[in-house]
Short mmCIF file of C-alpha atoms and ligand atoms in Angstrom, two decimals:
data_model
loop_
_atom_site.label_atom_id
_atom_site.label_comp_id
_atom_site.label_asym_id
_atom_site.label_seq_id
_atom_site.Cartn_x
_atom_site.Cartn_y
_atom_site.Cartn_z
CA UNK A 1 191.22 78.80 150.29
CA UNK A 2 188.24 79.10 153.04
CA UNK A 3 184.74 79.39 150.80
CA UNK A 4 182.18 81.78 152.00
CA UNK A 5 178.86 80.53 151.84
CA UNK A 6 177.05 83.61 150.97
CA UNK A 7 179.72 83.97 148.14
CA UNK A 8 179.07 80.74 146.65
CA UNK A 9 175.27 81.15 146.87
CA UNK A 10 175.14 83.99 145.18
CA UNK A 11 177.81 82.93 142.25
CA UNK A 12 175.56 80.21 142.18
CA UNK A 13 172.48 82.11 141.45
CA UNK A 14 174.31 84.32 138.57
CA UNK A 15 175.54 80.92 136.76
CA UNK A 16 172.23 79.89 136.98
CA UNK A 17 170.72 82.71 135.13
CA UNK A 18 173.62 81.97 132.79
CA UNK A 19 171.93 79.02 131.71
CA UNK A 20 175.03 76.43 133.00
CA UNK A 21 173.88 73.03 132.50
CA UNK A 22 175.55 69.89 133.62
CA UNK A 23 178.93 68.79 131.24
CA UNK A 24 179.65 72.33 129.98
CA UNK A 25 182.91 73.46 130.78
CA UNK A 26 183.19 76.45 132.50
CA UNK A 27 186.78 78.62 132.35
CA UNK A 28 187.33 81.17 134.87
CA UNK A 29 190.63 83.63 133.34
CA UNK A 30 192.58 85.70 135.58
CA UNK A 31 195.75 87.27 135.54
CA UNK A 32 198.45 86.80 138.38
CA UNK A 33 196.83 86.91 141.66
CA UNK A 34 193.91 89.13 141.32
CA UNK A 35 190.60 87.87 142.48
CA UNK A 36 191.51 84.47 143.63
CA UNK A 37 188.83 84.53 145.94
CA UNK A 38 186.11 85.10 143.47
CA UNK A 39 187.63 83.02 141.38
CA UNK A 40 187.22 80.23 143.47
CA UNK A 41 184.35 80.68 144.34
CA UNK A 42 183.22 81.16 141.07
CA UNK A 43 184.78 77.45 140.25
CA UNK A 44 182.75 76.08 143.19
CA UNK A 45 179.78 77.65 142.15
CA UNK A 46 180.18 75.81 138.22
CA UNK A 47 181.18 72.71 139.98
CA UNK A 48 177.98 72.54 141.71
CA UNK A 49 176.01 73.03 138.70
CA UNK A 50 177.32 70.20 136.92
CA UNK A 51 179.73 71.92 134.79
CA UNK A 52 184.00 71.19 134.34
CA UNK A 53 185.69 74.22 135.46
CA UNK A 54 189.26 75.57 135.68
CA UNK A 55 191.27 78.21 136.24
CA UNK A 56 193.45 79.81 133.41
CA UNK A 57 195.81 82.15 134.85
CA UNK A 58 198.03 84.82 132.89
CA UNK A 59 200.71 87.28 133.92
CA UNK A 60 199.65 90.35 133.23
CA UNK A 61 203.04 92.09 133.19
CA UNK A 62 203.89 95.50 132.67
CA UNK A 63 202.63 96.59 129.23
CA UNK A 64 198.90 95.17 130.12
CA UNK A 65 198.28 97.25 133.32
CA UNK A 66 194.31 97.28 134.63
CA UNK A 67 193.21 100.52 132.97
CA UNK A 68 194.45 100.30 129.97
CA UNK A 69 191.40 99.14 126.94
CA UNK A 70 192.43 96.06 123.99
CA UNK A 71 195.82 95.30 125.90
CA UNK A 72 196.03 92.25 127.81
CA UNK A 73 198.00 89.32 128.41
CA UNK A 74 196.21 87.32 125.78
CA UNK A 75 197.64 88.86 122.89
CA UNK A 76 199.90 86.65 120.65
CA UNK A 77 198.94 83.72 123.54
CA UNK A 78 198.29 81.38 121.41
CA UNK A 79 197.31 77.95 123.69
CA UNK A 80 195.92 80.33 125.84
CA UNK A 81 193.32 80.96 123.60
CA UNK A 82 192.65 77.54 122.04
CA UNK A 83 191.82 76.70 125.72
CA UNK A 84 189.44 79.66 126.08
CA UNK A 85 187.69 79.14 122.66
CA UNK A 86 187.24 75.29 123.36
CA UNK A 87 185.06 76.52 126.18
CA UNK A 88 181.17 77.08 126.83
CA UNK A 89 181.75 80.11 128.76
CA UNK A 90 184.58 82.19 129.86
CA UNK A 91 184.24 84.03 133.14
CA UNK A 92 187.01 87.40 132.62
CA UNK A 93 188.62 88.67 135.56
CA UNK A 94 191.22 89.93 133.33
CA UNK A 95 189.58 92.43 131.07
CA UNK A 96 189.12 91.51 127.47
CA UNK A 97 186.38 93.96 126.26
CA UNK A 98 187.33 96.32 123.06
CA UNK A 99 189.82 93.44 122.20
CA UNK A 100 190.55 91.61 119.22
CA UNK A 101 190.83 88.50 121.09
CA UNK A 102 187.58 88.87 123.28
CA UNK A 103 186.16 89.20 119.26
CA UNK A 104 187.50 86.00 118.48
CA UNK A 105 186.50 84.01 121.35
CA UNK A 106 182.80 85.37 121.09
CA UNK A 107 183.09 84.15 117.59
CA UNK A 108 183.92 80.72 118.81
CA UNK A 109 179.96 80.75 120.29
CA UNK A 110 181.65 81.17 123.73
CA UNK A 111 179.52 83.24 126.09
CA UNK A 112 181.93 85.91 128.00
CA UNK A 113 181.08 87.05 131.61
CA UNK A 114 182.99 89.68 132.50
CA UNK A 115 183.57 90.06 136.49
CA UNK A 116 185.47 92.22 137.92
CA UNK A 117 183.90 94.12 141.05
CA UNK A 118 184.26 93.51 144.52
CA UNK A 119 181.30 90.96 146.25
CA UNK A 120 179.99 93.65 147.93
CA UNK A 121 178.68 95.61 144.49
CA UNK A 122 178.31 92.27 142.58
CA UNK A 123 175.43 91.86 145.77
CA UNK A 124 173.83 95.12 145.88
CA UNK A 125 173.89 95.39 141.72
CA UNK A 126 173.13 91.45 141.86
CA UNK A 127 170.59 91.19 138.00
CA UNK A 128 166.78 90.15 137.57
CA UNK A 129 164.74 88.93 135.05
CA UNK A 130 162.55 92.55 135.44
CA UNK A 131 166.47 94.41 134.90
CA UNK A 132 166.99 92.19 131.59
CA UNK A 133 163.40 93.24 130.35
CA UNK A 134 164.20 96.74 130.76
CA UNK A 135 167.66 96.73 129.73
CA UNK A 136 166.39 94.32 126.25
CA UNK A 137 163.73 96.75 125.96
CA UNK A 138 166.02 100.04 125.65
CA UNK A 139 167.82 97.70 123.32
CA UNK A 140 165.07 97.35 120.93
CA UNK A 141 164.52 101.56 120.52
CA UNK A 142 168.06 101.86 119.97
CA UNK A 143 168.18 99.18 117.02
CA UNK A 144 164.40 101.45 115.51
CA UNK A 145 166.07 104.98 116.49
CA UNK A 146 167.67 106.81 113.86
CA UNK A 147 168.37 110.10 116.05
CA UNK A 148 169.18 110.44 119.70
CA UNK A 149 169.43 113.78 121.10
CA UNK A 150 170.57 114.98 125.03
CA UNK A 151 170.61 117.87 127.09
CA UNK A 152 170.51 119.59 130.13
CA UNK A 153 170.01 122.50 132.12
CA UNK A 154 173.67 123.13 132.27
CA UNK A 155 174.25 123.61 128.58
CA UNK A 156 174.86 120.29 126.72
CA UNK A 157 172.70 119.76 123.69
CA UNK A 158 174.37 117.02 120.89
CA UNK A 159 172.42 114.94 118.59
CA UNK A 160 173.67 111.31 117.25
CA UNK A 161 172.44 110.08 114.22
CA UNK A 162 172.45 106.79 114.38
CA UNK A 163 171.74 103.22 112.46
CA UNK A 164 175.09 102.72 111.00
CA UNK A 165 176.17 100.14 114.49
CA UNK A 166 174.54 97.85 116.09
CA UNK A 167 173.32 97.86 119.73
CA UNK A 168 174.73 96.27 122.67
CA UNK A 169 172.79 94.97 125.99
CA UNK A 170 174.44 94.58 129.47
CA UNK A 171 172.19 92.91 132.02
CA UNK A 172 174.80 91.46 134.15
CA UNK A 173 174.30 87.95 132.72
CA UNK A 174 174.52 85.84 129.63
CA UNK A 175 173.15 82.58 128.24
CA UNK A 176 173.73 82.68 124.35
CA UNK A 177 176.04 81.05 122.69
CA UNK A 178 178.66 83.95 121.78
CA UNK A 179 177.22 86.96 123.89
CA UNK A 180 179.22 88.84 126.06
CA UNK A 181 177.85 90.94 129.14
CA UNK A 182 179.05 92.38 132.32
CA UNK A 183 178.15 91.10 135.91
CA UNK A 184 177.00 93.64 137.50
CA UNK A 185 175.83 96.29 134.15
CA UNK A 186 172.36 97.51 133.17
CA UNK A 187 172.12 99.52 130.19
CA UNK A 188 171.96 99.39 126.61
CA UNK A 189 174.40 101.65 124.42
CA UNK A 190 174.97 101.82 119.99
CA UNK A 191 177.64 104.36 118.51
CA UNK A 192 176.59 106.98 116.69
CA UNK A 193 176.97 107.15 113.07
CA UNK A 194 180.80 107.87 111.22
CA UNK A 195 180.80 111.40 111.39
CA UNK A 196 177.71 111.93 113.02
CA UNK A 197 177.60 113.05 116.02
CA UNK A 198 177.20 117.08 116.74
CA UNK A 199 177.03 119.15 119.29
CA UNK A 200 177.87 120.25 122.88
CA UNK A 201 178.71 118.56 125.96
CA UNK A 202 178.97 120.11 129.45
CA UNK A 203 180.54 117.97 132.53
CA UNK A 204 178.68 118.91 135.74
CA UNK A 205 179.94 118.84 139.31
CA UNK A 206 178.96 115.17 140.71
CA UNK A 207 179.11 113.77 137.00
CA UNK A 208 181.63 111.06 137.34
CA UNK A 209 185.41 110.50 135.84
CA UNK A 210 185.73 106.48 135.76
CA UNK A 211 188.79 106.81 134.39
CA UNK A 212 189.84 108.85 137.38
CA UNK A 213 187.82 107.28 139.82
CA UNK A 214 186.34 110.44 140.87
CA UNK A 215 183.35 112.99 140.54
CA UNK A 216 183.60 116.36 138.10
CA UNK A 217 184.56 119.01 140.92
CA UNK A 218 184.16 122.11 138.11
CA UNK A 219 182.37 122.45 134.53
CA UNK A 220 183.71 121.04 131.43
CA UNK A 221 182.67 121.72 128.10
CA UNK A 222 183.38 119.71 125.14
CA UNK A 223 182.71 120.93 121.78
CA UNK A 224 181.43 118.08 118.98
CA UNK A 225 182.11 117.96 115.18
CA UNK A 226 181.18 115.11 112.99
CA UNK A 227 182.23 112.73 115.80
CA UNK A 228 185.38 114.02 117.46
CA UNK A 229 185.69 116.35 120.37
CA UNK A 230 187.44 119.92 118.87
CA UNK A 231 187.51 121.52 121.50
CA UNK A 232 187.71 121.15 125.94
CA UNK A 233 187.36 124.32 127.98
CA UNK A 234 186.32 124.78 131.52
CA UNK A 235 187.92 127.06 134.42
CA UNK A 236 189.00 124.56 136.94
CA UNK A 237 191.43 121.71 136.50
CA UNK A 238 188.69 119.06 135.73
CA UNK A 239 189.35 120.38 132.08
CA UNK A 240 192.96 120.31 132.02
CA UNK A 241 192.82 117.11 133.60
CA UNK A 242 190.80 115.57 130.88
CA UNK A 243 192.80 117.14 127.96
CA UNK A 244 196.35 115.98 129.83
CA UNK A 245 194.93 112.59 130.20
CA UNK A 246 193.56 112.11 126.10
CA UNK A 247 196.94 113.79 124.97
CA UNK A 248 199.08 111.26 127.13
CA UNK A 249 198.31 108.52 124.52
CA UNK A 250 199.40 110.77 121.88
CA UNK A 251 196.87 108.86 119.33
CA UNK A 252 193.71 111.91 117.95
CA UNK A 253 191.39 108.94 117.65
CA UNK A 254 191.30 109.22 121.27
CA UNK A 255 189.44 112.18 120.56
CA UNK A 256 186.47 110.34 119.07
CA UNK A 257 183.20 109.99 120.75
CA UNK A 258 182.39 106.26 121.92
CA UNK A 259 179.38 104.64 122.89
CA UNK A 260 176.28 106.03 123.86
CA UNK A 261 173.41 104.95 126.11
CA UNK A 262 171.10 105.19 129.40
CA UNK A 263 171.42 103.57 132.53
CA UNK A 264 169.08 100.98 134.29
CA UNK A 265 169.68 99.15 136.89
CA UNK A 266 167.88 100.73 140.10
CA UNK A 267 170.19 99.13 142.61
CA UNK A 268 173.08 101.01 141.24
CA UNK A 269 174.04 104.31 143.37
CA UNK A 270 175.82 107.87 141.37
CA UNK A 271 177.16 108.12 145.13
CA UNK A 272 178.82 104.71 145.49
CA UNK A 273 182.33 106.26 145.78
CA UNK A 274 181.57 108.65 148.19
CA UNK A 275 180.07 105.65 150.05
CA UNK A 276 182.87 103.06 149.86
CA UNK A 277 185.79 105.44 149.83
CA UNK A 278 187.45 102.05 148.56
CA UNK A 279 188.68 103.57 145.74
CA UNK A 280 191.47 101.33 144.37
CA UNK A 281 189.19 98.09 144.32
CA UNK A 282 185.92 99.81 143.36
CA UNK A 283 185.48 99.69 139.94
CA UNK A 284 183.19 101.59 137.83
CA UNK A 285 179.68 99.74 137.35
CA UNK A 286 177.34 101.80 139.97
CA UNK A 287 179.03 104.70 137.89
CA UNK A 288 178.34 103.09 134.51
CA UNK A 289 174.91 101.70 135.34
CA UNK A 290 173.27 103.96 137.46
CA UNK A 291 169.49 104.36 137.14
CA UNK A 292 168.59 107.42 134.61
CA UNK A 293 172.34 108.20 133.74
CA UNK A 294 173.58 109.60 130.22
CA UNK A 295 176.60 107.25 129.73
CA UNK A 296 178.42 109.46 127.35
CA UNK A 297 181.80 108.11 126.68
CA UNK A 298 185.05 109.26 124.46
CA UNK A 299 187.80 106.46 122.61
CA UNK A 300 187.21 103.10 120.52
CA UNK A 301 184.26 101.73 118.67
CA UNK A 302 186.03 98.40 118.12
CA UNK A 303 183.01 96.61 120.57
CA UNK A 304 180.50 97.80 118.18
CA UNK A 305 182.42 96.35 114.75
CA UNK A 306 184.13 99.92 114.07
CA UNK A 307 187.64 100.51 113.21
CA UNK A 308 189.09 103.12 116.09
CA UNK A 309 191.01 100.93 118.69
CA UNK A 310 192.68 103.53 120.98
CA UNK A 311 193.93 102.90 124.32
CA UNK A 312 192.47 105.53 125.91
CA UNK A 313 188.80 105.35 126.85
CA UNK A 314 186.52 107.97 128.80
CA UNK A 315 183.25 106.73 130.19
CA UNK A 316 181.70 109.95 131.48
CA UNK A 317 178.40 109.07 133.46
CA UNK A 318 175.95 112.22 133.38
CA UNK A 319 173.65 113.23 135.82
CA UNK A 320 170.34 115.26 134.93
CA UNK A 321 169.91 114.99 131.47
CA UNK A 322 166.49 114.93 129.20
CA UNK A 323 167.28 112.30 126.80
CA UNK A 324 165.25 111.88 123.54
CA UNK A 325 165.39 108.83 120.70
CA UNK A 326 163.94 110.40 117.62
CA UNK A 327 160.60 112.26 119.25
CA UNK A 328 159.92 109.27 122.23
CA UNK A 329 161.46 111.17 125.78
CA UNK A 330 163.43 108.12 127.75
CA UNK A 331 164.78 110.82 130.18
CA UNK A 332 163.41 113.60 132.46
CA UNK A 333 166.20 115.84 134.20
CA UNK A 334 167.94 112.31 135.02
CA UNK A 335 164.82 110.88 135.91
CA UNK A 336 163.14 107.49 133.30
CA UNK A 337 160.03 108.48 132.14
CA UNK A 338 159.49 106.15 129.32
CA UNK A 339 156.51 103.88 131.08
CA UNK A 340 158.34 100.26 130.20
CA UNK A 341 161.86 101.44 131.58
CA UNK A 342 160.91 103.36 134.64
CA UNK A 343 160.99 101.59 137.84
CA UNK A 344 158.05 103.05 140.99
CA UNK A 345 160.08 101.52 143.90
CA UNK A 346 163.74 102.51 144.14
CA UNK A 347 166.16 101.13 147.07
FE1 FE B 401 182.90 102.47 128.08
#
């Protein structure tokens, strides 16, 4: 397979910030033949560093399609993952997260980089040091907070009380032993507390449906109590559309609201679908990580050590929202005002 050299460069450069030293072994997991290329290169790039590398590759099969959250080819794959918790660091173009396996692994003290985007958005949302400072430092007011509250212009107003879950950081790269991120990410998100959460969420136009691949085309509202959504209304089909999709799994804990947080990285773009019109290879980090988003999501809290495993997961990327952690304002109408998370110069 021909090797591009602005490919392997820049693989190069993200192991690097992942801290991968000469003799560790380095295990790149895919599943039948998706992203051979990156995989590759992403061998080449280990091998260069000093490190043993291979390739473990699954069938993903019918029940474990892309999409689908905690069910993956892995499960009841025994060998499989012996090999992977043997390792220093697992590179997953398969899709572990809100798994019980990518729980074990982790617990092995492997470090899990998750990677699956296209190389032109792993280049434009390619990490820094200055992304990881911000992203560690929205980290640290979640983990203090004990209320966050958002709104917005258009209606939404819901306050998480919060403490009762730890926080998670995605910076796009990872060099502890056992830590898990997302290359490319930016953004730190927690779960708000059992029961907690309260209030009322309304879906703009332009606010983004990952699951869908697509933007909100008419207003949603979702009504909160104690942590689960009660009630979706809205007079286009964005509504309908949302309510078909959560009752398709037939499971009410799909109903639950997920994780919470802000996004980061600068070099991420709302717009990015619009841009590409690739949708069936873009994935969904511009969406998630896009500078002075609400990342308000619906499904499983398994990533943060909760119980609620659904299959069916929601991120819902919000535009123009004034977000607060106890009295400190992080957000101004979608804008970062907090001084040590805003950025002057945007691309
Ligand atoms: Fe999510």
């Amino acid at each position: 397979m021909k090797l591009d050299a602005e490919v392997l460069e820049l693989f190069t450069q993200e192991l690097t910030l992942c801290g991968v030293k000469p003799g560790e072994t380095v295990v790149v997991l895919t599943a039948d033949d998706e992203w051979a290329e990156n995989a590759n290169a992403f061998m080449a790039a280990a091998g260069r560093l000093g490190a043993h590398t291979f390739n473990l590759n699954v069938r993903r099969g019918q029940r474990n399609a892309v999409g689908v959250q905690g069910r993956h080819p892995l499960v009841g794959n025994e060998p499989a993952m012996r090999t992977l918790k043997s390792a220093s660091m697992v590179i997953d173009m398969v899709g572990l997260l809100f798994s019980r396996e990518q729980a074990e692994i982790q617990a092995a003290g492997v470090r899990i980089l998750r990677v699956m985007e296209p190389f032109h958005v792993l280049k434009q949302m390619f990490p820094t040091e200055d992304l990881r400072r911000r992203v560690e430092y929205a980290k640290g007011l979640l983990e203090k907070a004990r209320q966050l509250r958002f709104t917005s212009a258009a209606g939404t107003d819901i306050v998480y009380q919060l403490g009762q879950y730890p926080v998670m950081s995605e910076y796009g790269y990872t060099y502890e032993p056992g830590r898990w991120d997302h290359f490319p990410s930016g953004f730190s998100f927690t779960q708000g507390n059992d029961g907690g959460i309260d209030g009322v969420v309304v879906l703009q136009p332009g606010d983004i449906l990952c699951a869908f691949k697509q933007y909100v085309q008419s207003p949603v509202t979702l009504c909160v109590e104690k942590g689960m959504v009660v009630d979706i209304s809205g007079e286009g089909t964005d509504a309908q559309l949302i309510k078909s999709y959560i009752d398709s799994f037939h499971d009410p804990r799909a109903y639950a609201v997920s994780h919470i947080g802000w996004g980061l990285n600068e070099k991420a773009r709302w717009y990015q679908f619009a841009v590409t019109r690739q949708l069936p290879v873009e994935h969904v980090m511009n969406a998630l990580a896009f500078y002075g988003n609400v990342l308000f999501s619906l499904g499983p809290n398994l990533e943060l050590g909760g119980t609620n495993d659904t299959a069916c997961h929601l991120d819902l990327p919000m535009r123009r929202c004034n977000l607060w952690l106890d009295d400190v304002q992080i957000l101004r109408e979608g804008d970062v005002i907090h001084p040590e998370m805003r950025v002057e110069h945007r691309p």
